[in-house]
Short mmCIF file of C-alpha atoms and ligand atoms in Angstrom, two decimals:
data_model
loop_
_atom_site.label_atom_id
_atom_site.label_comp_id
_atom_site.label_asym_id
_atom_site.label_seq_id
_atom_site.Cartn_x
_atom_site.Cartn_y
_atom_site.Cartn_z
CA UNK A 240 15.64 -22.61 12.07
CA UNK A 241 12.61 -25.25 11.95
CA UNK A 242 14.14 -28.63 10.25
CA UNK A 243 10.53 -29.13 8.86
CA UNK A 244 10.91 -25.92 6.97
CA UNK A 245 10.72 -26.63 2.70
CA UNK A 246 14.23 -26.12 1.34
CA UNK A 247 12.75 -23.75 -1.12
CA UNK A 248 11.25 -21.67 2.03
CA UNK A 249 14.94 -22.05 3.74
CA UNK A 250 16.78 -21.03 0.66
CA UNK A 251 14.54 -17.73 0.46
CA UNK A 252 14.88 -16.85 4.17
CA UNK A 253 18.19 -17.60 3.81
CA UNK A 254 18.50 -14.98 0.95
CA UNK A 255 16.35 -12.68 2.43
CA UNK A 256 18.75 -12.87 5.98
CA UNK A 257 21.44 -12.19 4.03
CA UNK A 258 20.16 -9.30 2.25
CA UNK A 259 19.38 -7.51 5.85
CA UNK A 260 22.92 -8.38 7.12
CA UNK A 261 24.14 -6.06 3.65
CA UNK A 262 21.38 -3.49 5.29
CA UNK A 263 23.84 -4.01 8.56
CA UNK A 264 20.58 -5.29 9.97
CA UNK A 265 21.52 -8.38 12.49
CA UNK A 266 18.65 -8.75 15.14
CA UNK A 267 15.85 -10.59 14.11
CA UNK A 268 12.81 -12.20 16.27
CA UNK A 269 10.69 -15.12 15.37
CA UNK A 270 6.79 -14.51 15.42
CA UNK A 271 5.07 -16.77 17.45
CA UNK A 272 3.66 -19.73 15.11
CA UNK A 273 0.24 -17.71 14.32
CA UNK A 274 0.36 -14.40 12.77
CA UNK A 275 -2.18 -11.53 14.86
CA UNK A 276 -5.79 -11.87 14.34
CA UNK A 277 -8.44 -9.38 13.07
CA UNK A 278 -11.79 -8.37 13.31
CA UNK A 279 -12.88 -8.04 10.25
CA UNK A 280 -16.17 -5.65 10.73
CA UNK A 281 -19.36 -6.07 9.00
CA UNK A 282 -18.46 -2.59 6.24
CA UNK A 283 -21.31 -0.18 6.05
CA UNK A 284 -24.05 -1.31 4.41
CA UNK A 285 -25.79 1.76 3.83
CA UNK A 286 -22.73 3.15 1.71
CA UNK A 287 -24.99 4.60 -1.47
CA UNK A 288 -23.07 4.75 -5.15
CA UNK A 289 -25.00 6.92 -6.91
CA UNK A 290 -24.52 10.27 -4.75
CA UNK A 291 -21.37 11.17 -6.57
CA UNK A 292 -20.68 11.96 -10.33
CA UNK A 293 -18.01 14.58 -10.09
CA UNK A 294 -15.25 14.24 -12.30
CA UNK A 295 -14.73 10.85 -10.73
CA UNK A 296 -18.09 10.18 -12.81
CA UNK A 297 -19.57 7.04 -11.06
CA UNK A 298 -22.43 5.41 -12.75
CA UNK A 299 -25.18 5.16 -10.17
CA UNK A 300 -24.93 1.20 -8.63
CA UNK A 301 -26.88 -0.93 -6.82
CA UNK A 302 -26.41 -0.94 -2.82
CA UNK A 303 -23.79 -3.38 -1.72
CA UNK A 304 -25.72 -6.11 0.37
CA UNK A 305 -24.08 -7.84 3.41
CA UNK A 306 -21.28 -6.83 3.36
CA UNK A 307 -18.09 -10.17 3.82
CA UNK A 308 -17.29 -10.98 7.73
CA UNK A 309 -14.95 -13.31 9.53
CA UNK A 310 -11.34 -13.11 10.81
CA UNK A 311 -8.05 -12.68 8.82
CA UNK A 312 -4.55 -13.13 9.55
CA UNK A 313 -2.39 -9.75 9.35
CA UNK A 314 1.30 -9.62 8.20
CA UNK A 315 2.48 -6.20 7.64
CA UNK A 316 5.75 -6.87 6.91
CA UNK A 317 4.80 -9.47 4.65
CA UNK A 318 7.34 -12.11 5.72
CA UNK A 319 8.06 -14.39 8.75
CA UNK A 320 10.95 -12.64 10.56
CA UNK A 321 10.18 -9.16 11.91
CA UNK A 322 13.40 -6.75 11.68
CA UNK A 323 13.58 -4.99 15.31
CA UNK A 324 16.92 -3.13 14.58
CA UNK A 325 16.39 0.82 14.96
CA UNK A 326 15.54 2.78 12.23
CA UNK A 327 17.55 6.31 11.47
CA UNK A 328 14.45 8.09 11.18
CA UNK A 329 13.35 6.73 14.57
CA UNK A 330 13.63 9.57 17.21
CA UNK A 331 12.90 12.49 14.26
CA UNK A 332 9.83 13.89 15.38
CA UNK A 333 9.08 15.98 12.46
CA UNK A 334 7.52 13.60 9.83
CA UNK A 335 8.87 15.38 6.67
CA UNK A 336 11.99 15.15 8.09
CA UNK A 337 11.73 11.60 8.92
CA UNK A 338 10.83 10.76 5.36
CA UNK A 339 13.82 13.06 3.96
CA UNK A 340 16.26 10.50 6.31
CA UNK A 341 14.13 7.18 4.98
CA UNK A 342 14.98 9.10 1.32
CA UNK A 343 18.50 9.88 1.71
CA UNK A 344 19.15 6.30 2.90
CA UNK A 345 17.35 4.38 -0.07
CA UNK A 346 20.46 6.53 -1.82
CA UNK A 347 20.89 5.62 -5.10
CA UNK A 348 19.26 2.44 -4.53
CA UNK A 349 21.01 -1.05 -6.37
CA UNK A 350 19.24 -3.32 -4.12
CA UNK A 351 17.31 -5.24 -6.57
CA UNK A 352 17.65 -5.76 -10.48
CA UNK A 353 15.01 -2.56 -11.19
CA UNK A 354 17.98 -0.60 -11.17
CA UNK A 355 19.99 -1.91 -14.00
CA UNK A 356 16.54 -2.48 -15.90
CA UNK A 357 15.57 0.91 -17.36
CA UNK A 358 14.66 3.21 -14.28
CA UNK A 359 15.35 6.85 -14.71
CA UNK A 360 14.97 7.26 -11.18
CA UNK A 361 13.81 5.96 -8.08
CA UNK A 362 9.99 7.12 -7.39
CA UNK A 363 10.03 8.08 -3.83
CA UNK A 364 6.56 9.04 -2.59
CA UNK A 365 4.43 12.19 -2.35
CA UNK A 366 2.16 14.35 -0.35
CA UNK A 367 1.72 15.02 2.69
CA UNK A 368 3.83 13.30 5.82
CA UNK A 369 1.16 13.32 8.33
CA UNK A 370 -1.90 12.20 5.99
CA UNK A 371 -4.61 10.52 7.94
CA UNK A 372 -4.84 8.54 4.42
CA UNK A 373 -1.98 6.88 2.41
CA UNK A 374 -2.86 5.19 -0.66
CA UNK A 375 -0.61 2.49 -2.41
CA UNK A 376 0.00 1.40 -5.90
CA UNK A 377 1.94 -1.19 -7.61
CA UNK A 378 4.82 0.89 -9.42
CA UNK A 379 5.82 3.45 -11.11
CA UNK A 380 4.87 3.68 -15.25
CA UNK A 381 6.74 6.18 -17.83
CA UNK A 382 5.91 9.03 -16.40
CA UNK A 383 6.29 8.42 -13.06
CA UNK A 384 9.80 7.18 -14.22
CA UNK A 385 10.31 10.53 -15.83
CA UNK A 386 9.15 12.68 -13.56
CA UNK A 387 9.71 11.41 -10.20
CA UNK A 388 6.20 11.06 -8.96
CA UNK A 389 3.76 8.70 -8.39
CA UNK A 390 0.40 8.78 -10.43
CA UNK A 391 1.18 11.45 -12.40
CA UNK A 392 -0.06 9.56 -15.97
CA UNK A 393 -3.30 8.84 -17.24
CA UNK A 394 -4.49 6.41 -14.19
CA UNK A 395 -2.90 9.33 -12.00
CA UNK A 396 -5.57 11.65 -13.31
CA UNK A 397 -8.19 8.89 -12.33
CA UNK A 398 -6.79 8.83 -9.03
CA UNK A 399 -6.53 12.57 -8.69
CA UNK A 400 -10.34 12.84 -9.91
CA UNK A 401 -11.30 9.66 -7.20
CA UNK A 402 -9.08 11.66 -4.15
CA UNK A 403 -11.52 14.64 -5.41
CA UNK A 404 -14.47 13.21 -4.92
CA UNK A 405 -14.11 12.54 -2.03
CA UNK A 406 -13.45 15.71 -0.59
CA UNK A 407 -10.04 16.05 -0.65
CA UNK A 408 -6.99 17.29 -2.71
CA UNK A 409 -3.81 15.20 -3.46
CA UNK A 410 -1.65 17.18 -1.36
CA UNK A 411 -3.89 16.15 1.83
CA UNK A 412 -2.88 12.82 1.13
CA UNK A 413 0.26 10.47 0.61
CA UNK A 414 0.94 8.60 -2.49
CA UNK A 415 3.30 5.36 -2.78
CA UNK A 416 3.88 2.46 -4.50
CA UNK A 417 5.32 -1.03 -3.57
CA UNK A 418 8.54 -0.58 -5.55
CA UNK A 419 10.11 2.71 -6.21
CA UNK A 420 11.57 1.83 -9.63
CA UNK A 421 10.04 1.18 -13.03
CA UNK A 422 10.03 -2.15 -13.63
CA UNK A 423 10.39 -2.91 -17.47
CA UNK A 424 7.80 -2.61 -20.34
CA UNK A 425 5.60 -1.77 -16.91
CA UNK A 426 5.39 -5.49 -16.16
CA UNK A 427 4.77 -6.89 -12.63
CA UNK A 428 7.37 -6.28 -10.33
CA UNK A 429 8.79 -9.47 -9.25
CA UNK A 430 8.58 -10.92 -5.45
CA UNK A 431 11.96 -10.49 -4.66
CA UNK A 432 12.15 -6.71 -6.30
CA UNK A 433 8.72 -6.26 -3.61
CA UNK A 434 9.87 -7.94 -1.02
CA UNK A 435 13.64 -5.50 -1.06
CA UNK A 436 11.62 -2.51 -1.73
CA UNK A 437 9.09 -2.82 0.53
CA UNK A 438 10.99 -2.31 3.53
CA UNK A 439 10.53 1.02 2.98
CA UNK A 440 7.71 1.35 2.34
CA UNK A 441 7.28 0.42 5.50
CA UNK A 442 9.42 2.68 7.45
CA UNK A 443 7.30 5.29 4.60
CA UNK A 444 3.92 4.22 6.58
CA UNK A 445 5.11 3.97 10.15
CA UNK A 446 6.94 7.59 10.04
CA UNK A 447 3.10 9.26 8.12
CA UNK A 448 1.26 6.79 10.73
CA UNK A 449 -2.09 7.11 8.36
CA UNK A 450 -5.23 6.22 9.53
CA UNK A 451 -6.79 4.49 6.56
CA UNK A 452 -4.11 2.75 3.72
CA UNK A 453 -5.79 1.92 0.59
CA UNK A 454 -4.24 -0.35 -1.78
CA UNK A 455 -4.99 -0.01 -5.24
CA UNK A 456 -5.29 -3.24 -6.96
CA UNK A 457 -4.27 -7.09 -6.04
CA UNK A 458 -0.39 -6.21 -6.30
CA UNK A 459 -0.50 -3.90 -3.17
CA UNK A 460 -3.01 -5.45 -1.69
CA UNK A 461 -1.29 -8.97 -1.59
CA UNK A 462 1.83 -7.95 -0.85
CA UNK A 463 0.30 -5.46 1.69
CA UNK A 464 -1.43 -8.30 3.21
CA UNK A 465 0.44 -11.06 2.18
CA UNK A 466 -3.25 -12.94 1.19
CA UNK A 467 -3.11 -14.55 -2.45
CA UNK A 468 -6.52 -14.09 -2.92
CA UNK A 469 -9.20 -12.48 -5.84
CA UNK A 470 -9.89 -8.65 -5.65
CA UNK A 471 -13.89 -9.94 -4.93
CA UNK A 472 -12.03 -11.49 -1.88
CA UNK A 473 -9.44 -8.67 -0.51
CA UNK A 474 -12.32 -6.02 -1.47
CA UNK A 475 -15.00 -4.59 0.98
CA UNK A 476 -13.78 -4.91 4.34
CA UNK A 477 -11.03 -3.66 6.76
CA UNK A 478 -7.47 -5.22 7.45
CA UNK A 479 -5.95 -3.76 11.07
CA UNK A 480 -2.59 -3.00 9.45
CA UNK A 481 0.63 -2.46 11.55
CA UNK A 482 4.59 -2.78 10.66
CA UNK A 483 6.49 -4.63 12.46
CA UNK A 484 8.52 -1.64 13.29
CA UNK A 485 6.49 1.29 14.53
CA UNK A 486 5.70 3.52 17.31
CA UNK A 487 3.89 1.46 20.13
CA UNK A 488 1.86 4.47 20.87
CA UNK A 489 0.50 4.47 17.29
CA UNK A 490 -2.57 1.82 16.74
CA UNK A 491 -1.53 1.26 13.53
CA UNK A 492 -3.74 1.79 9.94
CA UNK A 493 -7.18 0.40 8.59
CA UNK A 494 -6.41 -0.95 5.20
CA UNK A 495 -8.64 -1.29 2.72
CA UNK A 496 -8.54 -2.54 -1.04
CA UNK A 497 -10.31 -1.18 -4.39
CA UNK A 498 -9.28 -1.21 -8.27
CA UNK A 499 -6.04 0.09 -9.54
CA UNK A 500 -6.69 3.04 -11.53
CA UNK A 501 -5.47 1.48 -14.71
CA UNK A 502 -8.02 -1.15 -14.25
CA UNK A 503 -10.50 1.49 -13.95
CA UNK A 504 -9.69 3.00 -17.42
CA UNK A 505 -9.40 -0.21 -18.84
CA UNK A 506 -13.21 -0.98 -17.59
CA UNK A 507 -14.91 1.74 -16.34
CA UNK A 508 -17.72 -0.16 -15.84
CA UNK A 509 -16.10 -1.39 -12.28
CA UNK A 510 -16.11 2.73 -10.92
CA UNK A 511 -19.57 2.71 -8.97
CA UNK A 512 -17.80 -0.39 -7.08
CA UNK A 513 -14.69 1.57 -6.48
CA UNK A 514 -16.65 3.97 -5.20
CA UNK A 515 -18.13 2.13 -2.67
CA UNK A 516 -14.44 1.20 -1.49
CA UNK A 517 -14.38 5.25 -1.05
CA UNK A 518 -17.32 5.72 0.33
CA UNK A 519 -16.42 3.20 3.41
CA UNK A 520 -12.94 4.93 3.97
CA UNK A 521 -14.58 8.40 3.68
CA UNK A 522 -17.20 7.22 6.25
CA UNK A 523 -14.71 5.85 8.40
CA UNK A 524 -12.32 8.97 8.31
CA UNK A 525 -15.76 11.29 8.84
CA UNK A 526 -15.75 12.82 5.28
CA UNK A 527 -18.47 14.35 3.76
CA UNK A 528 -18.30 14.27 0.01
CA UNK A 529 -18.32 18.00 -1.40
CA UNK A 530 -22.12 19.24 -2.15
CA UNK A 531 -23.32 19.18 -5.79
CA UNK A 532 -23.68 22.29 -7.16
CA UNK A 533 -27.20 23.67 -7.80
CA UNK A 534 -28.30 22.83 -11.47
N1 URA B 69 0.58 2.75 -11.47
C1 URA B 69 1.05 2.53 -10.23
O1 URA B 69 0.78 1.49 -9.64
N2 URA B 69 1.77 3.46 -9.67
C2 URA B 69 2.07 4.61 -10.26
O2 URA B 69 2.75 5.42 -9.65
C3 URA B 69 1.56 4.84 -11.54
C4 URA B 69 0.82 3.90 -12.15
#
């Protein structure tokens, strides 16, 4: 381990080590000392926002303007060892079943403190296993705690009326979050309860292998990403996204970032943006947004 390291930084790897070696996880690799590099393309510019009022009802918006450019670092695991060990699922060709051996070994999951905090029940993931497009939220809420699901509340019906308009129907895509449990009173879930959880998340993402991952909100998207940054900064533009453990043949995901539902219904005023977020993954993923009917 690097002597310059801050203890605080040591004491947290150390944890983290130790909590793989309860997985029965053992090999680990450093990353060389600068994480992958990304373009970061130029995002359409001619996305419109005022095609599309469906249910999703988007006020009409201005165009977007140049659009941000540059090059960002990409960590998909999130943290500075990658975990190389094989994965049970690894070798199951058939997706759903992949994700059934991911479930059965979360178990009855007491990894983190979520469990002794209130969950009803761990809040797997839904849809379909080989969606070209994943998206990911923060956690489950009260009724995703009751029923099992993700986004099955209120800001679930905003993202059910946003997957519409766009074409598509929930069960052509695959819904997560970054922790499985319901963290209490809804708060934040805590680094530590993202950082044990996300693991699988991870093996979720590299057994559906979707093209396009969006994150709803700044939680996914910075521990996604692992960028503390605004959502005017992670929004509008690609991320190349990869785990660290994945199929070589697989190029890995485009990730992009818009506004958590629940934001939305808190300020609607911030849809025609989110819609623009769409409206680059749609154009990305060749989707034409369903025709207006005749008035
Ligand atoms: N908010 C989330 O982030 N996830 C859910 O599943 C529901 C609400």
């Amino acid at each position: 381990m690097d002597r310059a390291l801050e203890p605080e930084l040591r004491r947290e790897l150390a944890e983290r080590l130790r909590y793989y070696r309860d997985l029965g996880i053992h090999d680990f690799y450093r990353r060389g000392s600068r994480p992958r590099s990304m373009e970061i393309e130029p995002a359409a510019e001619t996305v419109s926002a005022s095609s599309e009022k469906l249910l999703f009802s988007v006020e009409p918006q201005e165009d977007m303007g140049a659009r941000k450019s540059g090059v960002m670092p990409v960590v998909a695991d999130g943290g500075i060892f990658e975990v190389v060990s094989p994965k049970p699922e690894q070798g199951v060709a058939d997706h759903a079943s992949a994700l059934k051996v991911i479930r059965e070994d979360l178990g009855d999951c007491r990894r983190c403190k979520l469990h002794q905090q209130g969950r009803k029940q761990i809040v797997f993931g839904v849809g379909n296993p080989q969606a070209e497009l994943m998206f990911v939220g923060e956690g489950p809420g009260a009724d995703e705690d009751a029923q099992g699901e993700p986004f099955v509340g209120r800001a679930g019906q905003l993202l059910n009326n946003m997957i519409k308009a766009m074409g598509l129907r929930r069960e052509d895509v695959y819904i997560a979050n970054i922790v499985k449990c319901r963290p209490p009173g809804n708060r934040t879930p805590e680094r530590d309860e993202c950082e044990t959880c996300s693991p699988f998340l991870m093996r979720q993402i590299s057994v559906i292998k979707p093209k396009v991952i969006v994150a709803l909100g700044a939680v996914a998207a910075k521990n996604l990403l692992a960028i503390n940054a605004p959502m005017s900064e992670l929004r509008g533009r690609w991320y190349d996204f990869k785990p660290a453990v994945s199929d070589p043949s697989w190029p890995g995901a485009r990730l992009a970032v818009t506004y958590h539902p629940a934001f939305l219904l808190r300020d609607p005023r911030q849809k025609g943006e989110a819609w623009k977020d769409l409206q680059m993954v749609m154009k990305y993923l060749g989707i034409q947004p369903p025709k207006k009917s005749a008035e």
